[in-house]
Amino acid sequence: MVIRDLEGPREHIGLDTGEFSQDLLEARAVIEETLSGQGDQRSAVRSVEDLTEATNIQGAGLGRAAPSGQPSLNVYLARPINDEDLVSLIVERMGVRAAASPQVTVVPVVTGIIETQAYDFHRRPAPGGVSIHRTPTSLPVAGTFGCLATGRSFPRDQRTLILGCNHVFANNNNAALGDVIIQPGGRDGGSAPQDLIAVLERFVELKFDGSINIADAATAWARPEDVSPNILITGVLGPVEVPISATTGTVTVDQLVFKSGRTTEVRAGTVREVDASHWIAYPGGNAYFSGSIGVEGTLGTFSETGDSGAIVWTLDFVQRNPVGMLYGGTVNFSRSFAHPIDLVTQALDVFIIDTL
């Protein structure tokens, strides 16, 4: 989805602008206007080597300088330059006169070139949250590796299983047990056999006749050495793995939840509905679901296309407890829908595991 324009006035959401001087606010606004007008110049930038003095600046934001805590203009740089040269560049070359004010502290922040960071890479052992999908498909697609599970009875209790969605692992019922699952998915460059991670082991059949569906869910059988019981989150220095509990939980309305998914990575959301029932569109028809959890993102969207299969969890000081599995959302991303995790595990006859 490409957002061409935003409706309504642009505001500093959640920001008390009263704590920042007018010179500081003006400097940020002028930098924003200048950088946004560099479309033609930026189109030629593919790497750090392509940067000019002007395009070296990647952006700017309002922050606080350390250690004083004084309000500051934090400027993102692809390549480092010294403080004096940066101020000179902003004030003289870019015409940001307000940045020369003694009330404006300019702080250089070396970020490198800023780019998207979807969890779309090949990773072994693969943790929950990364790109995954069945192959072959008619189009290159990708979903999300949920978490690990194992069967509740022999011989499945001896298997390491990846939990995910039917429409990701089983192509909306159009698959056979034993079909190849790749990580990353085809949309992210994955292919078989080099990216094989598992084979389709079981799926809950989707019904498109108006009968009530409980779960869009499936499992894939993987080798223990190829997978991790953890989930991926974005840390200060890049993606890191953190543990997820084998103890499942339930949610209530207005409860804060989180998820880690292929497209939007880690996002927070608020439960807006429980026991929701609704239609959902699939390529092969429309299916009706009941018992779902409706989640609204707290800052932006909670999920987008490619996040299906992501585990939804609650967080306390001790552990992350799985409470749902994401499987769909509205076209404007105002709601994401998840199955209660206990419905998923019961339907597939599995337990979530947190260690191998």
Short mmCIF file of C-alpha atoms in Angstrom, two decimals:
data_model
loop_
_atom_site.label_atom_id
_atom_site.label_comp_id
_atom_site.label_asym_id
_atom_site.label_seq_id
_atom_site.Cartn_x
_atom_site.Cartn_y
_atom_site.Cartn_z
CA MET A 1 0.00 0.00 0.00
CA VAL A 2 1.33 3.43 -0.94
CA ILE A 3 0.01 6.34 1.13
CA ARG A 4 -0.14 9.26 -1.22
CA ASP A 5 -1.50 11.77 1.30
CA LEU A 6 -2.71 11.95 4.86
CA GLU A 7 -6.14 13.25 5.70
CA GLY A 8 -6.41 16.01 8.26
CA PRO A 9 -3.70 18.18 9.81
CA ARG A 10 -0.29 16.77 10.57
CA GLU A 11 0.44 16.84 14.28
CA HIS A 12 3.25 15.78 16.59
CA ILE A 13 1.48 12.72 17.92
CA GLY A 14 2.24 12.19 21.61
CA LEU A 15 4.78 15.03 21.66
CA ASP A 16 4.62 17.97 24.03
CA THR A 17 6.03 20.63 21.70
CA GLY A 18 6.02 23.11 24.58
CA GLU A 19 9.27 21.62 25.88
CA PHE A 20 11.10 22.49 22.63
CA SER A 21 12.08 26.02 21.61
CA GLN A 22 10.55 27.60 18.51
CA ASP A 23 14.01 27.73 16.90
CA LEU A 24 14.38 24.00 17.41
CA LEU A 25 10.94 23.24 15.97
CA GLU A 26 11.62 25.52 13.01
CA ALA A 27 14.99 23.89 12.31
CA ARG A 28 13.41 20.43 12.25
CA ALA A 29 10.61 21.60 9.97
CA VAL A 30 13.00 23.23 7.47
CA ILE A 31 15.22 20.13 7.34
CA GLU A 32 12.15 17.99 6.74
CA GLU A 33 11.00 20.23 3.89
CA THR A 34 14.48 20.24 2.34
CA LEU A 35 14.99 16.49 2.55
CA SER A 36 11.52 15.73 1.22
CA GLY A 37 12.37 17.75 -1.89
CA GLN A 38 15.39 15.58 -2.72
CA GLY A 39 13.46 12.91 -4.58
CA ASP A 40 15.44 13.19 -7.81
CA GLN A 41 18.77 13.21 -6.00
CA ARG A 42 17.86 10.24 -3.82
CA SER A 43 16.75 8.10 -6.77
CA ALA A 44 20.40 7.59 -7.73
CA VAL A 45 21.50 6.50 -4.24
CA ARG A 46 22.01 2.74 -3.99
CA SER A 47 24.85 2.60 -1.48
CA VAL A 48 26.98 4.81 0.75
CA GLU A 49 29.36 5.36 -2.18
CA ASP A 50 26.59 7.19 -4.07
CA LEU A 51 26.04 9.79 -1.36
CA THR A 52 26.76 13.47 -1.83
CA GLU A 53 27.25 16.04 0.90
CA ALA A 54 23.55 16.87 0.73
CA THR A 55 22.22 13.30 0.61
CA ASN A 56 24.44 12.15 3.46
CA ILE A 57 21.79 13.49 5.85
CA GLN A 58 19.11 10.81 6.17
CA GLY A 59 16.69 12.64 8.44
CA ALA A 60 16.25 14.45 11.73
CA GLY A 61 14.19 14.27 14.88
CA LEU A 62 13.60 15.95 18.19
CA GLY A 63 15.46 14.36 21.05
CA ARG A 64 17.61 15.00 24.08
CA ALA A 65 21.35 15.46 24.18
CA ALA A 66 23.36 13.28 26.52
CA PRO A 67 24.33 13.69 29.28
CA SER A 68 22.66 17.06 29.85
CA GLY A 69 19.18 16.02 28.75
CA GLN A 70 18.85 19.31 26.87
CA PRO A 71 16.33 19.27 23.99
CA SER A 72 18.20 18.68 20.74
CA LEU A 73 17.96 18.31 16.98
CA ASN A 74 19.20 14.79 16.28
CA VAL A 75 20.43 14.49 12.69
CA TYR A 76 20.73 11.04 11.08
CA LEU A 77 23.87 10.60 8.98
CA ALA A 78 24.82 7.82 6.59
CA ARG A 79 28.48 8.75 6.98
CA PRO A 80 30.03 10.50 10.00
CA ILE A 81 31.15 14.12 9.81
CA ASN A 82 32.38 16.34 12.63
CA ASP A 83 30.01 18.55 14.59
CA GLU A 84 31.21 21.86 13.15
CA ASP A 85 30.94 20.66 9.55
CA LEU A 86 27.45 19.36 10.22
CA VAL A 87 26.22 22.66 11.64
CA SER A 88 27.84 24.51 8.74
CA LEU A 89 26.18 22.20 6.23
CA ILE A 90 22.76 22.64 7.82
CA VAL A 91 22.93 26.40 8.32
CA GLU A 92 24.82 27.58 5.25
CA ARG A 93 24.26 24.95 2.56
CA MET A 94 20.73 23.89 3.49
CA GLY A 95 19.59 27.30 4.65
CA VAL A 96 18.37 26.16 8.06
CA ARG A 97 19.09 29.49 9.78
CA ALA A 98 17.31 28.52 12.96
CA ALA A 99 19.95 25.85 13.57
CA ALA A 100 22.46 28.64 14.27
CA SER A 101 20.48 29.72 17.34
CA PRO A 102 22.15 29.12 20.73
CA GLN A 103 18.89 27.43 21.73
CA VAL A 104 19.45 24.66 19.18
CA THR A 105 21.79 21.81 20.05
CA VAL A 106 22.62 19.70 16.99
CA VAL A 107 23.47 16.05 17.71
CA PRO A 108 24.85 13.89 14.89
CA VAL A 109 23.58 10.30 14.91
CA VAL A 110 25.35 7.95 12.48
CA THR A 111 22.74 5.51 11.22
CA GLY A 112 24.05 4.44 7.83
CA ILE A 113 21.49 4.40 5.04
CA ILE A 114 18.08 3.78 6.57
CA GLU A 115 16.20 0.90 4.94
CA THR A 116 13.33 -1.47 5.57
CA GLN A 117 14.07 -4.32 7.95
CA ALA A 118 11.38 -6.94 7.42
CA TYR A 119 12.24 -10.38 8.84
CA ASP A 120 12.65 -11.71 5.32
CA PHE A 121 16.12 -13.24 5.49
CA HIS A 122 17.38 -16.82 5.55
CA ARG A 123 18.23 -17.82 9.13
CA ARG A 124 19.28 -21.11 10.69
CA PRO A 125 18.26 -22.11 13.22
CA ALA A 126 15.09 -20.20 12.31
CA PRO A 127 13.13 -18.56 15.16
CA GLY A 128 9.50 -17.48 15.30
CA GLY A 129 8.66 -14.28 13.45
CA VAL A 130 10.61 -14.87 10.23
CA SER A 131 9.40 -15.31 6.65
CA ILE A 132 8.18 -18.79 5.67
CA HIS A 133 5.85 -20.42 3.09
CA ARG A 134 4.93 -23.54 1.16
CA THR A 135 6.40 -24.08 -2.28
CA PRO A 136 5.63 -24.16 -5.11
CA THR A 137 2.89 -21.57 -5.43
CA SER A 138 1.54 -19.70 -8.42
CA LEU A 139 2.89 -16.41 -7.01
CA PRO A 140 5.92 -15.65 -4.83
CA VAL A 141 4.40 -15.20 -1.38
CA ALA A 142 5.41 -15.30 2.28
CA GLY A 143 3.86 -15.69 5.71
CA THR A 144 5.24 -15.94 9.23
CA PHE A 145 6.85 -18.75 11.21
CA GLY A 146 4.79 -18.73 14.43
CA CYS A 147 6.58 -20.81 17.07
CA LEU A 148 7.48 -24.41 17.84
CA ALA A 149 5.14 -27.13 19.01
CA THR A 150 4.99 -30.89 19.40
CA GLY A 151 2.21 -33.45 19.23
CA ARG A 152 0.26 -34.51 22.28
CA SER A 153 0.48 -38.25 21.56
CA PHE A 154 2.81 -40.77 19.92
CA PRO A 155 4.38 -40.58 17.38
CA ARG A 156 3.81 -36.84 16.99
CA ASP A 157 5.15 -36.15 20.48
CA GLN A 158 8.56 -37.08 19.05
CA ARG A 159 8.34 -34.42 16.31
CA THR A 160 9.48 -30.81 16.25
CA LEU A 161 6.67 -28.88 14.60
CA ILE A 162 6.39 -25.31 13.31
CA LEU A 163 3.06 -23.67 14.04
CA GLY A 164 1.50 -21.48 11.33
CA CYS A 165 -1.55 -20.84 9.15
CA ASN A 166 -3.27 -23.15 6.67
CA HIS A 167 -3.14 -20.46 3.98
CA VAL A 168 0.64 -20.14 4.51
CA PHE A 169 1.60 -23.81 4.88
CA ALA A 170 -1.22 -25.60 3.06
CA ASN A 171 -2.24 -23.10 0.35
CA ASN A 172 -5.92 -22.91 1.43
CA ASN A 173 -6.36 -26.72 1.48
CA ASN A 174 -4.63 -27.08 -1.91
CA ALA A 175 -1.65 -29.01 -0.62
CA ALA A 176 -0.59 -32.55 0.24
CA LEU A 177 1.03 -33.74 3.44
CA GLY A 178 4.77 -33.77 2.91
CA ASP A 179 4.80 -30.67 0.70
CA VAL A 180 7.95 -28.58 1.08
CA ILE A 181 8.01 -25.52 3.37
CA ILE A 182 10.76 -22.99 2.71
CA GLN A 183 12.33 -20.26 4.85
CA PRO A 184 12.33 -17.50 3.72
CA GLY A 185 9.18 -17.60 1.59
CA GLY A 186 9.28 -17.22 -2.19
CA ARG A 187 8.37 -13.54 -1.98
CA ASP A 188 11.62 -13.01 -0.10
CA GLY A 189 13.83 -15.00 -2.45
CA GLY A 190 13.45 -18.44 -0.89
CA SER A 191 13.34 -21.57 -3.05
CA ALA A 192 13.67 -25.33 -2.75
CA PRO A 193 15.73 -27.31 -2.07
CA GLN A 194 18.31 -24.87 -0.68
CA ASP A 195 15.85 -23.10 1.66
CA LEU A 196 13.84 -26.16 2.73
CA ILE A 197 13.11 -26.02 6.44
CA ALA A 198 10.16 -28.39 6.97
CA VAL A 199 7.40 -30.44 5.35
CA LEU A 200 3.65 -30.02 5.76
CA GLU A 201 2.52 -32.26 8.62
CA ARG A 202 -1.13 -31.39 9.41
CA PHE A 203 -3.67 -28.67 8.71
CA VAL A 204 -7.17 -27.71 9.76
CA GLU A 205 -9.31 -27.73 6.62
CA LEU A 206 -10.86 -24.42 5.70
CA LYS A 207 -14.59 -24.46 4.87
CA PHE A 208 -15.96 -22.09 2.26
CA ASP A 209 -19.64 -23.12 2.41
CA GLY A 210 -20.72 -20.82 5.22
CA SER A 211 -19.99 -23.32 7.97
CA ILE A 212 -18.17 -21.85 10.96
CA ASN A 213 -14.39 -22.12 10.91
CA ILE A 214 -12.50 -22.16 14.19
CA ALA A 215 -8.89 -21.98 13.06
CA ASP A 216 -6.81 -21.24 9.96
CA ALA A 217 -3.95 -23.37 11.22
CA ALA A 218 -1.31 -25.90 10.22
CA THR A 219 1.90 -27.56 11.36
CA ALA A 220 5.12 -28.36 9.49
CA TRP A 221 7.64 -31.01 10.58
CA ALA A 222 11.20 -29.72 10.93
CA ARG A 223 14.58 -31.03 12.02
CA PRO A 224 15.41 -29.71 15.52
CA GLU A 225 18.78 -28.35 14.39
CA ASP A 226 17.10 -26.13 11.76
CA VAL A 227 14.76 -24.28 14.13
CA SER A 228 14.82 -22.28 17.35
CA PRO A 229 12.19 -22.23 20.13
CA ASN A 230 12.67 -18.46 20.46
CA ILE A 231 11.07 -15.55 18.65
CA LEU A 232 12.83 -12.72 16.84
CA ILE A 233 12.64 -9.11 17.98
CA THR A 234 14.58 -6.00 16.97
CA GLY A 235 17.27 -5.06 19.47
CA VAL A 236 19.55 -2.05 19.67
CA LEU A 237 22.19 -3.77 17.51
CA GLY A 238 19.80 -5.62 15.22
CA PRO A 239 17.51 -8.68 15.39
CA VAL A 240 17.89 -10.80 18.52
CA GLU A 241 16.12 -13.90 19.77
CA VAL A 242 14.15 -13.95 23.01
CA PRO A 243 12.33 -16.85 24.68
CA ILE A 244 8.60 -17.42 24.53
CA SER A 245 6.76 -19.38 27.20
CA ALA A 246 5.10 -22.75 26.68
CA THR A 247 2.36 -21.57 29.07
CA THR A 248 -0.55 -20.15 27.09
CA GLY A 249 -2.98 -17.51 28.29
CA THR A 250 -6.19 -15.69 27.45
CA VAL A 251 -6.95 -12.03 26.78
CA THR A 252 -9.50 -9.46 27.85
CA VAL A 253 -10.75 -6.33 26.13
CA ASP A 254 -8.33 -3.38 26.39
CA GLN A 255 -5.40 -5.68 27.18
CA LEU A 256 -2.00 -4.84 25.69
CA VAL A 257 -0.51 -7.52 23.42
CA PHE A 258 2.50 -7.92 21.12
CA LYS A 259 3.55 -9.93 18.09
CA SER A 260 6.60 -10.54 15.92
CA GLY A 261 5.91 -10.99 12.21
CA ARG A 262 7.63 -11.15 8.85
CA THR A 263 6.37 -7.79 7.53
CA THR A 264 5.90 -5.41 10.44
CA GLU A 265 8.27 -7.12 12.89
CA VAL A 266 7.46 -6.42 16.56
CA ARG A 267 4.33 -4.35 17.12
CA ALA A 268 2.15 -3.60 20.13
CA GLY A 269 -1.63 -3.58 20.02
CA THR A 270 -4.73 -3.32 22.18
CA VAL A 271 -7.39 -6.01 22.25
CA ARG A 272 -10.59 -4.34 21.09
CA GLU A 273 -12.85 -7.37 20.68
CA VAL A 274 -12.98 -10.94 21.93
CA ASP A 275 -15.16 -13.75 20.58
CA ALA A 276 -15.51 -11.92 17.27
CA SER A 277 -17.14 -13.57 14.26
CA HIS A 278 -16.68 -12.40 10.69
CA TRP A 279 -16.17 -13.26 7.05
CA ILE A 280 -12.72 -13.31 5.59
CA ALA A 281 -11.79 -13.41 1.90
CA TYR A 282 -9.41 -16.04 0.51
CA PRO A 283 -8.30 -16.56 -3.09
CA GLY A 284 -10.52 -19.64 -3.24
CA GLY A 285 -13.62 -18.13 -1.64
CA ASN A 286 -14.96 -16.57 1.55
CA ALA A 287 -14.85 -18.28 4.93
CA TYR A 288 -16.70 -17.47 8.13
CA PHE A 289 -14.84 -17.50 11.46
CA SER A 290 -15.94 -17.36 15.07
CA GLY A 291 -14.14 -16.89 18.37
CA SER A 292 -11.52 -14.46 17.06
CA ILE A 293 -9.60 -11.71 18.84
CA GLY A 294 -9.70 -8.23 17.28
CA VAL A 295 -6.55 -6.15 17.84
CA GLU A 296 -5.90 -2.49 17.05
CA GLY A 297 -2.32 -1.24 16.76
CA THR A 298 -1.23 1.15 19.49
CA LEU A 299 1.13 3.08 17.19
CA GLY A 300 0.38 2.42 13.53
CA THR A 301 -0.75 -0.98 12.34
CA PHE A 302 -0.52 -4.14 14.43
CA SER A 303 0.03 -6.30 11.36
CA GLU A 304 0.05 -6.27 7.57
CA THR A 305 0.13 -8.76 4.70
CA GLY A 306 2.80 -11.40 5.37
CA ASP A 307 2.36 -11.42 9.15
CA SER A 308 -0.12 -14.33 9.11
CA GLY A 309 1.03 -17.01 11.51
CA ALA A 310 2.67 -14.63 13.98
CA ILE A 311 2.18 -15.53 17.62
CA VAL A 312 0.44 -12.89 19.74
CA TRP A 313 1.70 -12.69 23.30
CA THR A 314 1.32 -10.80 26.55
CA LEU A 315 4.38 -9.56 28.37
CA ASP A 316 5.10 -9.34 32.07
CA PHE A 317 8.37 -9.03 33.94
CA VAL A 318 8.97 -12.78 33.76
CA GLN A 319 7.85 -14.18 30.42
CA ARG A 320 5.99 -13.83 27.12
CA ASN A 321 2.82 -15.92 27.23
CA PRO A 322 1.24 -16.90 23.88
CA VAL A 323 -2.40 -15.87 23.69
CA GLY A 324 -3.20 -15.98 19.98
CA MET A 325 -2.06 -16.64 16.43
CA LEU A 326 -2.55 -13.95 13.81
CA TYR A 327 -4.31 -14.99 10.61
CA GLY A 328 -6.00 -11.97 8.99
CA GLY A 329 -6.86 -8.29 9.07
CA THR A 330 -8.89 -5.53 7.45
CA VAL A 331 -7.78 -3.97 4.17
CA ASN A 332 -7.13 -0.62 5.87
CA PHE A 333 -5.16 -2.40 8.64
CA SER A 334 -7.39 -0.91 11.36
CA ARG A 335 -7.95 -4.38 12.82
CA SER A 336 -5.89 -7.54 13.00
CA PHE A 337 -7.52 -10.86 13.82
CA ALA A 338 -6.03 -13.72 15.78
CA HIS A 339 -7.28 -17.09 16.91
CA PRO A 340 -7.09 -17.75 20.65
CA ILE A 341 -3.97 -19.87 20.94
CA ASP A 342 -5.70 -22.63 22.88
CA LEU A 343 -8.16 -23.12 20.00
CA VAL A 344 -5.22 -23.49 17.61
CA THR A 345 -3.33 -25.98 19.74
CA GLN A 346 -6.48 -28.01 20.43
CA ALA A 347 -7.44 -28.11 16.75
CA LEU A 348 -3.96 -29.32 15.77
CA ASP A 349 -3.54 -31.54 18.87
CA VAL A 350 -0.23 -29.96 19.87
CA PHE A 351 1.55 -28.28 22.78
CA ILE A 352 3.71 -25.20 22.36
CA ILE A 353 7.30 -25.89 23.37
CA ASP A 354 9.89 -23.41 24.59
CA THR A 355 12.99 -25.59 24.51
CA LEU A 356 14.51 -28.32 22.34
#
